[in-house]
XYZ file of C-alpha atoms in Angstrom:
147
model
C 53.230 104.042 23.675
C 50.711 101.457 24.897
C 47.255 102.008 23.449
C 43.958 100.211 23.895
C 40.937 100.765 21.662
C 37.591 99.047 22.064
C 34.205 99.526 20.461
C 30.844 98.658 21.964
C 27.500 98.604 20.202
C 24.757 99.555 22.655
C 20.972 99.780 22.429
C 21.218 103.057 24.356
C 20.647 106.314 22.462
C 23.895 108.236 21.915
C 23.022 111.097 24.322
C 22.327 108.643 27.157
C 25.592 106.739 26.598
C 27.545 109.998 26.374
C 25.987 111.373 29.559
C 26.858 108.169 31.414
C 30.437 107.856 30.160
C 31.441 111.530 30.265
C 30.906 111.536 34.045
C 34.155 109.930 35.209
C 32.681 109.437 38.685
C 30.974 106.417 37.094
C 34.238 104.761 36.022
C 34.233 102.540 39.099
C 30.785 101.214 38.095
C 32.080 99.556 34.934
C 35.893 99.411 35.067
C 37.037 96.732 37.542
C 40.503 98.328 37.679
C 39.077 101.536 39.154
C 38.523 101.408 42.904
C 37.287 104.972 43.350
C 36.501 108.051 41.260
C 35.394 111.471 42.431
C 34.956 114.872 40.823
C 37.294 117.463 42.338
C 36.562 120.419 40.033
C 33.652 121.596 37.914
C 29.920 121.481 38.452
C 29.546 118.316 36.371
C 31.022 116.693 33.305
C 32.373 119.168 30.796
C 34.888 121.974 30.493
C 36.728 122.589 33.742
C 35.848 119.201 35.215
C 38.587 117.218 36.944
C 38.404 113.829 38.612
C 40.605 111.861 40.959
C 40.501 108.295 39.673
C 42.122 105.623 41.819
C 43.278 102.471 40.070
C 44.726 99.290 41.486
C 48.106 98.742 39.826
C 50.774 96.219 40.736
C 49.295 95.608 44.171
C 48.916 99.248 45.151
C 46.501 102.105 44.629
C 47.474 104.916 42.284
C 45.369 108.076 42.048
C 45.405 109.977 38.782
C 43.959 113.472 38.348
C 42.052 113.444 35.053
C 41.203 116.805 33.519
C 38.652 117.279 30.780
C 40.441 118.794 27.785
C 37.778 118.220 25.121
C 34.012 118.110 25.450
C 31.602 117.917 22.512
C 28.284 116.483 23.722
C 26.862 114.058 22.830
C 29.746 112.888 20.663
C 33.171 113.132 22.285
C 34.975 113.688 25.561
C 38.749 113.691 26.045
C 40.508 113.544 29.402
C 44.199 113.621 30.306
C 46.107 112.671 33.444
C 49.777 113.101 34.191
C 52.052 112.174 37.071
C 55.795 112.424 37.427
C 56.136 108.968 35.833
C 53.286 108.577 33.327
C 50.763 110.206 31.008
C 47.274 108.989 30.218
C 44.945 110.139 27.442
C 41.420 108.774 27.123
C 38.954 109.639 24.363
C 35.362 108.450 24.421
C 33.474 108.884 21.149
C 29.791 108.086 20.698
C 28.084 107.771 17.333
C 24.614 106.764 16.236
C 24.276 103.190 15.048
C 22.240 103.005 11.816
C 20.558 99.889 13.220
C 19.471 101.774 16.346
C 21.257 102.669 19.546
C 24.856 103.794 19.384
C 28.465 102.725 19.031
C 30.940 103.783 21.702
C 34.642 103.894 20.922
C 36.972 104.050 23.913
C 40.552 104.942 22.986
C 43.127 104.997 25.795
C 46.853 105.713 25.603
C 49.257 105.285 28.475
C 52.927 106.179 28.351
C 55.784 106.132 30.804
C 57.996 109.191 31.069
C 61.742 109.631 30.925
C 63.946 106.599 31.419
C 60.911 104.560 32.423
C 59.811 104.535 28.763
C 62.061 101.527 28.338
C 59.326 99.660 30.239
C 56.636 100.483 27.648
C 56.687 96.934 26.150
C 55.875 95.428 29.563
C 53.302 98.129 30.203
C 51.710 97.321 26.831
C 51.131 93.704 27.937
C 49.632 94.734 31.270
C 47.544 97.442 29.617
C 46.023 94.857 27.268
C 44.788 92.765 30.231
C 43.520 95.850 32.065
C 41.803 97.066 28.898
C 40.142 93.727 28.214
C 38.591 93.716 31.703
C 37.452 97.323 31.328
C 35.978 96.575 27.875
C 33.970 93.680 29.310
C 32.673 95.957 32.064
C 31.807 98.641 29.534
C 29.850 96.166 27.409
C 27.928 94.996 30.468
C 27.165 98.533 31.668
C 25.931 99.648 28.232
C 23.993 96.393 27.714
C 26.033 96.024 24.587
C 28.190 93.821 22.430
C 31.300 94.126 20.311
C 30.407 95.480 16.846
């Protein structure tokens, strides 16, 4: 199962970083692979929230419906998406940095389903490139650096 984990140290206080990142409508602001994101359920980030997130993949747009399955402000949000061919699990964790600000850990897993799982090694390579671009965007948005 392809997985990408990145950590960003930010001068932002943890509640501010959590508020920003738990609203998936903002994904397109920092992740260059996301072309559009909109909330389709819920009054805001949190339990019951769902988002349609459109990503550019292999020359075409793919829209994933992410549902919030875990929400513990201002520390952790977990969202899942599933289509007939893949599953995605993203966890964003925010902790206080003893030196001030916070540390954000973004942990994403992507897996193909059924017979397509044989393509996981190729997906892992592509996911690394996608993740590196998203991590750079995340660092820029949070005015941060790698810890």
